[in-house]
PDB file of C-alpha atoms in Angstrom:
ATOM      1  CA  UNK A   1      17.577  -6.937 -16.493  1.00 49.00           C
ATOM      2  CA  UNK A   2      19.642  -4.020 -17.643  1.00 54.00           C
ATOM      3  CA  UNK A   3      22.102  -2.279 -15.350  1.00 58.00           C
ATOM      4  CA  UNK A   4      20.699  -0.025 -12.660  1.00 70.00           C
ATOM      5  CA  UNK A   5      21.534   3.348 -14.207  1.00 80.00           C
ATOM      6  CA  UNK A   6      18.651   5.600 -15.166  1.00 81.00           C
ATOM      7  CA  UNK A   7      17.732   9.268 -15.198  1.00 84.00           C
ATOM      8  CA  UNK A   8      14.432  10.837 -14.201  1.00 87.00           C
ATOM      9  CA  UNK A   9      13.118  14.330 -14.723  1.00 88.00           C
ATOM     10  CA  UNK A  10       9.460  14.943 -14.001  1.00 91.00           C
ATOM     11  CA  UNK A  11       6.610  17.157 -12.955  1.00 95.00           C
ATOM     12  CA  UNK A  12       4.685  15.937  -9.932  1.00 96.00           C
ATOM     13  CA  UNK A  13       1.451  17.169  -8.369  1.00 97.00           C
ATOM     14  CA  UNK A  14      -0.500  15.715  -5.463  1.00 97.00           C
ATOM     15  CA  UNK A  15      -3.812  16.553  -3.810  1.00 97.00           C
ATOM     16  CA  UNK A  16      -4.946  14.899  -0.612  1.00 96.00           C
ATOM     17  CA  UNK A  17      -7.193  15.126   2.423  1.00 97.00           C
ATOM     18  CA  UNK A  18      -6.153  13.570   5.729  1.00 95.00           C
ATOM     19  CA  UNK A  19      -8.315  13.380   8.851  1.00 96.00           C
ATOM     20  CA  UNK A  20      -6.972  10.076  10.245  1.00 95.00           C
ATOM     21  CA  UNK A  21      -6.210  10.339  13.946  1.00 93.00           C
ATOM     22  CA  UNK A  22      -3.142   8.051  13.937  1.00 88.00           C
ATOM     23  CA  UNK A  23      -0.639   6.988  11.269  1.00 83.00           C
ATOM     24  CA  UNK A  24       0.230   3.688  12.957  1.00 85.00           C
ATOM     25  CA  UNK A  25      -3.149   2.254  13.986  1.00 90.00           C
ATOM     26  CA  UNK A  26      -5.873   4.647  12.801  1.00 93.00           C
ATOM     27  CA  UNK A  27      -9.122   4.632  14.792  1.00 94.00           C
ATOM     28  CA  UNK A  28     -11.157   7.295  12.996  1.00 97.00           C
ATOM     29  CA  UNK A  29     -10.943   9.471   9.934  1.00 97.00           C
ATOM     30  CA  UNK A  30     -10.377   9.339   6.207  1.00 97.00           C
ATOM     31  CA  UNK A  31      -7.414   9.720   3.891  1.00 96.00           C
ATOM     32  CA  UNK A  32      -7.931  10.328   0.179  1.00 97.00           C
ATOM     33  CA  UNK A  33      -5.353  11.355  -2.356  1.00 97.00           C
ATOM     34  CA  UNK A  34      -4.494  11.510  -6.027  1.00 98.00           C
ATOM     35  CA  UNK A  35      -1.104  12.200  -7.591  1.00 97.00           C
ATOM     36  CA  UNK A  36       0.100  12.717 -11.143  1.00 98.00           C
ATOM     37  CA  UNK A  37       3.680  12.273 -12.371  1.00 96.00           C
ATOM     38  CA  UNK A  38       4.895  13.193 -15.853  1.00 95.00           C
ATOM     39  CA  UNK A  39       8.441  12.067 -16.683  1.00 93.00           C
ATOM     40  CA  UNK A  40       9.769  14.017 -19.641  1.00 92.00           C
ATOM     41  CA  UNK A  41      12.923  13.749 -21.687  1.00 89.00           C
ATOM     42  CA  UNK A  42      13.112  17.538 -21.973  1.00 92.00           C
ATOM     43  CA  UNK A  43      13.584  17.541 -18.171  1.00 90.00           C
ATOM     44  CA  UNK A  44      16.456  15.037 -18.388  1.00 86.00           C
ATOM     45  CA  UNK A  45      14.510  11.785 -18.111  1.00 84.00           C
ATOM     46  CA  UNK A  46      15.518   8.713 -20.107  1.00 87.00           C
ATOM     47  CA  UNK A  47      11.947   8.320 -21.364  1.00 90.00           C
ATOM     48  CA  UNK A  48       8.518   9.953 -21.440  1.00 93.00           C
ATOM     49  CA  UNK A  49       5.722   8.384 -19.381  1.00 94.00           C
ATOM     50  CA  UNK A  50       2.822   9.467 -17.180  1.00 96.00           C
ATOM     51  CA  UNK A  51       1.484   7.844 -14.020  1.00 97.00           C
ATOM     52  CA  UNK A  52      -1.529   8.416 -11.781  1.00 98.00           C
ATOM     53  CA  UNK A  53      -1.909   7.072  -8.230  1.00 97.00           C
ATOM     54  CA  UNK A  54      -5.112   7.138  -6.192  1.00 98.00           C
ATOM     55  CA  UNK A  55      -5.663   6.087  -2.598  1.00 97.00           C
ATOM     56  CA  UNK A  56      -8.747   6.126  -0.399  1.00 97.00           C
ATOM     57  CA  UNK A  57      -8.715   4.784   3.142  1.00 97.00           C
ATOM     58  CA  UNK A  58     -10.721   5.166   6.298  1.00 97.00           C
ATOM     59  CA  UNK A  59     -11.143   3.861   9.816  1.00 97.00           C
ATOM     60  CA  UNK A  60     -14.041   3.571  12.224  1.00 98.00           C
ATOM     61  CA  UNK A  61     -13.902   2.294  15.811  1.00 96.00           C
ATOM     62  CA  UNK A  62     -16.524   0.766  18.089  1.00 95.00           C
ATOM     63  CA  UNK A  63     -15.177   0.646  21.650  1.00 91.00           C
ATOM     64  CA  UNK A  64     -11.932  -1.367  21.221  1.00 91.00           C
ATOM     65  CA  UNK A  65     -12.715  -2.723  17.736  1.00 96.00           C
ATOM     66  CA  UNK A  66     -11.553  -0.940  14.578  1.00 97.00           C
ATOM     67  CA  UNK A  67     -12.321  -1.529  10.920  1.00 98.00           C
ATOM     68  CA  UNK A  68      -9.781  -0.052   8.526  1.00 97.00           C
ATOM     69  CA  UNK A  69     -10.329  -0.197   4.762  1.00 97.00           C
ATOM     70  CA  UNK A  70      -8.181   0.900   1.864  1.00 96.00           C
ATOM     71  CA  UNK A  71      -8.431   1.049  -1.933  1.00 97.00           C
ATOM     72  CA  UNK A  72      -5.408   1.769  -4.125  1.00 97.00           C
ATOM     73  CA  UNK A  73      -5.204   2.086  -7.890  1.00 97.00           C
ATOM     74  CA  UNK A  74      -1.992   3.046  -9.688  1.00 97.00           C
ATOM     75  CA  UNK A  75      -1.656   3.249 -13.462  1.00 97.00           C
ATOM     76  CA  UNK A  76       0.833   4.105 -16.177  1.00 97.00           C
ATOM     77  CA  UNK A  77      -1.305   5.890 -18.758  1.00 96.00           C
ATOM     78  CA  UNK A  78       0.343   4.570 -21.952  1.00 95.00           C
ATOM     79  CA  UNK A  79       1.760   1.412 -20.304  1.00 95.00           C
ATOM     80  CA  UNK A  80       5.274   2.541 -21.207  1.00 94.00           C
ATOM     81  CA  UNK A  81       7.033   3.026 -17.861  1.00 93.00           C
ATOM     82  CA  UNK A  82      10.606   1.685 -17.923  1.00 92.00           C
ATOM     83  CA  UNK A  83      11.720  -1.093 -15.602  1.00 89.00           C
ATOM     84  CA  UNK A  84      12.813   1.319 -12.876  1.00 88.00           C
ATOM     85  CA  UNK A  85       9.363   2.963 -12.753  1.00 92.00           C
ATOM     86  CA  UNK A  86       6.894   0.059 -12.848  1.00 95.00           C
ATOM     87  CA  UNK A  87       4.839  -0.336  -9.693  1.00 96.00           C
ATOM     88  CA  UNK A  88       6.355  -2.800  -7.234  1.00 95.00           C
ATOM     89  CA  UNK A  89       4.013  -3.963  -4.511  1.00 95.00           C
ATOM     90  CA  UNK A  90       3.527  -6.944  -2.261  1.00 95.00           C
ATOM     91  CA  UNK A  91       4.182  -7.879   1.326  1.00 94.00           C
ATOM     92  CA  UNK A  92       2.258  -7.358   4.542  1.00 93.00           C
ATOM     93  CA  UNK A  93      -1.128  -5.693   3.811  1.00 93.00           C
ATOM     94  CA  UNK A  94      -0.304  -5.478   0.083  1.00 94.00           C
ATOM     95  CA  UNK A  95      -1.422  -9.038  -0.685  1.00 96.00           C
ATOM     96  CA  UNK A  96      -0.061 -10.582   2.497  1.00 96.00           C
ATOM     97  CA  UNK A  97       1.715 -13.856   1.900  1.00 96.00           C
ATOM     98  CA  UNK A  98       3.745 -12.390  -0.960  1.00 96.00           C
ATOM     99  CA  UNK A  99       7.273 -11.077  -0.540  1.00 94.00           C
ATOM    100  CA  UNK A 100       7.917  -7.363  -0.166  1.00 91.00           C
ATOM    101  CA  UNK A 101       7.743  -5.791  -3.681  1.00 92.00           C
ATOM    102  CA  UNK A 102       7.202  -9.211  -5.317  1.00 94.00           C
ATOM    103  CA  UNK A 103       4.501  -7.961  -7.711  1.00 95.00           C
ATOM    104  CA  UNK A 104       5.450  -5.661 -10.582  1.00 96.00           C
ATOM    105  CA  UNK A 105       3.465  -4.089 -13.397  1.00 96.00           C
ATOM    106  CA  UNK A 106       2.337  -0.979 -15.239  1.00 97.00           C
ATOM    107  CA  UNK A 107      -0.804  -1.016 -13.063  1.00 97.00           C
ATOM    108  CA  UNK A 108      -1.576  -2.039  -9.484  1.00 97.00           C
ATOM    109  CA  UNK A 109      -4.865  -2.328  -7.636  1.00 97.00           C
ATOM    110  CA  UNK A 110      -5.717  -3.305  -4.068  1.00 97.00           C
ATOM    111  CA  UNK A 111      -8.881  -3.566  -1.984  1.00 97.00           C
ATOM    112  CA  UNK A 112      -8.314  -4.266   1.690  1.00 97.00           C
ATOM    113  CA  UNK A 113     -10.201  -4.514   4.941  1.00 98.00           C
ATOM    114  CA  UNK A 114      -8.442  -4.967   8.284  1.00 97.00           C
ATOM    115  CA  UNK A 115     -10.069  -5.619  11.640  1.00 98.00           C
ATOM    116  CA  UNK A 116      -8.112  -5.037  14.831  1.00 96.00           C
ATOM    117  CA  UNK A 117      -8.723  -4.757  18.557  1.00 95.00           C
ATOM    118  CA  UNK A 118      -6.836  -2.802  21.161  1.00 92.00           C
ATOM    119  CA  UNK A 119      -5.735  -5.024  24.042  1.00 89.00           C
ATOM    120  CA  UNK A 120      -5.627  -3.840  27.649  1.00 73.00           C
ATOM    121  CA  UNK A 121      -5.416  -0.352  29.066  1.00 66.00           C
ATOM    122  CA  UNK A 122      -1.692   0.297  28.800  1.00 66.00           C
ATOM    123  CA  UNK A 123      -1.704   3.837  27.431  1.00 66.00           C
ATOM    124  CA  UNK A 124       2.051   4.278  26.897  1.00 73.00           C
ATOM    125  CA  UNK A 125       2.268   1.174  24.673  1.00 82.00           C
ATOM    126  CA  UNK A 126      -1.028   0.372  22.945  1.00 86.00           C
ATOM    127  CA  UNK A 127      -1.091  -3.232  21.661  1.00 91.00           C
ATOM    128  CA  UNK A 128      -3.403  -4.430  18.885  1.00 93.00           C
ATOM    129  CA  UNK A 129      -4.276  -7.779  17.388  1.00 96.00           C
ATOM    130  CA  UNK A 130      -6.235  -8.390  14.222  1.00 97.00           C
ATOM    131  CA  UNK A 131      -6.554  -9.774  10.733  1.00 98.00           C
ATOM    132  CA  UNK A 132      -6.889  -8.521   7.163  1.00 97.00           C
ATOM    133  CA  UNK A 133      -8.561  -9.621   3.934  1.00 98.00           C
ATOM    134  CA  UNK A 134      -7.060  -8.332   0.686  1.00 98.00           C
ATOM    135  CA  UNK A 135      -7.685  -8.584  -3.064  1.00 98.00           C
ATOM    136  CA  UNK A 136      -5.589  -7.154  -5.862  1.00 97.00           C
ATOM    137  CA  UNK A 137      -2.813  -7.663  -8.361  1.00 97.00           C
ATOM    138  CA  UNK A 138      -0.249  -6.002 -10.601  1.00 97.00           C
ATOM    139  CA  UNK A 139      -0.877  -5.968 -14.356  1.00 97.00           C
ATOM    140  CA  UNK A 140       1.035  -4.908 -17.459  1.00 95.00           C
ATOM    141  CA  UNK A 141      -1.987  -4.309 -19.711  1.00 95.00           C
ATOM    142  CA  UNK A 142      -5.338  -2.584 -19.138  1.00 93.00           C
ATOM    143  CA  UNK A 143      -7.049  -5.539 -20.814  1.00 93.00           C
ATOM    144  CA  UNK A 144      -5.778  -7.855 -18.053  1.00 93.00           C
ATOM    145  CA  UNK A 145      -7.451  -5.884 -15.255  1.00 92.00           C
ATOM    146  CA  UNK A 146     -10.569  -7.764 -14.175  1.00 90.00           C
ATOM    147  CA  UNK A 147     -12.019  -9.565 -11.184  1.00 89.00           C
ATOM    148  CA  UNK A 148     -11.090 -12.970 -12.593  1.00 90.00           C
ATOM    149  CA  UNK A 149      -7.355 -12.442 -12.144  1.00 91.00           C
ATOM    150  CA  UNK A 150      -7.352 -10.641  -8.823  1.00 94.00           C
ATOM    151  CA  UNK A 151      -5.475 -12.477  -6.100  1.00 96.00           C
ATOM    152  CA  UNK A 152      -6.954 -13.022  -2.643  1.00 97.00           C
ATOM    153  CA  UNK A 153      -4.810 -12.822   0.466  1.00 98.00           C
ATOM    154  CA  UNK A 154      -5.048 -12.252   4.188  1.00 97.00           C
ATOM    155  CA  UNK A 155      -3.081 -11.946   7.375  1.00 97.00           C
ATOM    156  CA  UNK A 156      -3.229 -12.272  11.139  1.00 98.00           C
ATOM    157  CA  UNK A 157      -1.107  -9.876  13.151  1.00 96.00           C
ATOM    158  CA  UNK A 158      -0.203  -8.393  16.493  1.00 95.00           C
ATOM    159  CA  UNK A 159       1.255  -4.930  16.753  1.00 92.00           C
ATOM    160  CA  UNK A 160       2.290  -2.225  19.166  1.00 90.00           C
ATOM    161  CA  UNK A 161       2.424   1.542  18.773  1.00 86.00           C
ATOM    162  CA  UNK A 162       5.938   2.067  20.227  1.00 85.00           C
ATOM    163  CA  UNK A 163       7.886   5.280  20.748  1.00 82.00           C
ATOM    164  CA  UNK A 164      10.152   4.365  17.781  1.00 84.00           C
ATOM    165  CA  UNK A 165       7.223   3.585  15.484  1.00 83.00           C
ATOM    166  CA  UNK A 166       4.677   0.815  15.004  1.00 88.00           C
ATOM    167  CA  UNK A 167       5.908  -2.752  15.444  1.00 91.00           C
ATOM    168  CA  UNK A 168       4.101  -5.629  13.703  1.00 91.00           C
ATOM    169  CA  UNK A 169       4.501  -9.391  13.734  1.00 96.00           C
ATOM    170  CA  UNK A 170       2.273 -11.061  11.145  1.00 96.00           C
ATOM    171  CA  UNK A 171       1.560 -14.179   9.149  1.00 97.00           C
ATOM    172  CA  UNK A 172       0.261 -13.737   5.613  1.00 97.00           C
ATOM    173  CA  UNK A 173      -1.359 -16.201   3.209  1.00 97.00           C
ATOM    174  CA  UNK A 174      -2.476 -16.078  -0.434  1.00 97.00           C
ATOM    175  CA  UNK A 175      -5.091 -18.195  -2.177  1.00 95.00           C
ATOM    176  CA  UNK A 176      -2.281 -19.714  -4.278  1.00 92.00           C
ATOM    177  CA  UNK A 177      -0.673 -21.228  -1.185  1.00 94.00           C
ATOM    178  CA  UNK A 178       2.053 -18.646  -0.649  1.00 95.00           C
ATOM    179  CA  UNK A 179       2.821 -17.826   2.967  1.00 96.00           C
ATOM    180  CA  UNK A 180       5.128 -15.382   4.673  1.00 96.00           C
ATOM    181  CA  UNK A 181       5.999 -14.221   8.160  1.00 96.00           C
ATOM    182  CA  UNK A 182       6.608 -10.518   8.673  1.00 95.00           C
ATOM    183  CA  UNK A 183       8.426  -8.532  11.310  1.00 93.00           C
ATOM    184  CA  UNK A 184       7.945  -4.830  10.527  1.00 87.00           C
ATOM    185  CA  UNK A 185       9.098  -1.752  12.354  1.00 85.00           C
ATOM    186  CA  UNK A 186       7.648   1.357  10.731  1.00 76.00           C
ATOM    187  CA  UNK A 187       4.527   2.465   8.873  1.00 65.00           C
ATOM    188  CA  UNK A 188       2.438  -0.300   7.369  1.00 63.00           C
ATOM    189  CA  UNK A 189      -1.240   0.653   7.083  1.00 62.00           C
ATOM    190  CA  UNK A 190      -0.300   3.982   5.526  1.00 61.00           C
ATOM    191  CA  UNK A 191       3.058   3.375   3.882  1.00 58.00           C
ATOM    192  CA  UNK A 192       1.662   4.829   0.632  1.00 55.00           C
ATOM    193  CA  UNK A 193       0.335   7.796   2.617  1.00 48.00           C
TER     194      UNK A 193
END
């Protein structure tokens, strides 16, 4: 790796719709968004590259049971993003079982479904337990993007919607035998929100 110095100068535009009722443990609603970033040397950037990110997620609840699904696709148009700008994903609910930001590439895709249930009637500290199923990967070339090299992963978790933010304890597993335990305080379901 080179040293950590780099310069960025870019245009950025984002369009989104958000009707989710809760950022921590959504019960109903939809979030959809698309963003475009154009790094340009004439704005002071070290290099020229363009990236597009799309996200679609939604939640539906039946009594105490919620299904939350999410699809993410991020791409560098000419596959020329420098090291500091490649997509870095991984960790809880981004192919659970991998380390945080373990996966890196010019492109990233994720399909995810999480099922969780609210426990008890404590209104000041809602507690949830559930599991997720995830499929995705990071790639450096468009030609590598296909169903054959998507990784499967999943997690089991318990979480609480606390006054300082959502708290999660989770175990994650990948089909390749990776495993990880997570203790998160802060946004997880919608950290790319």
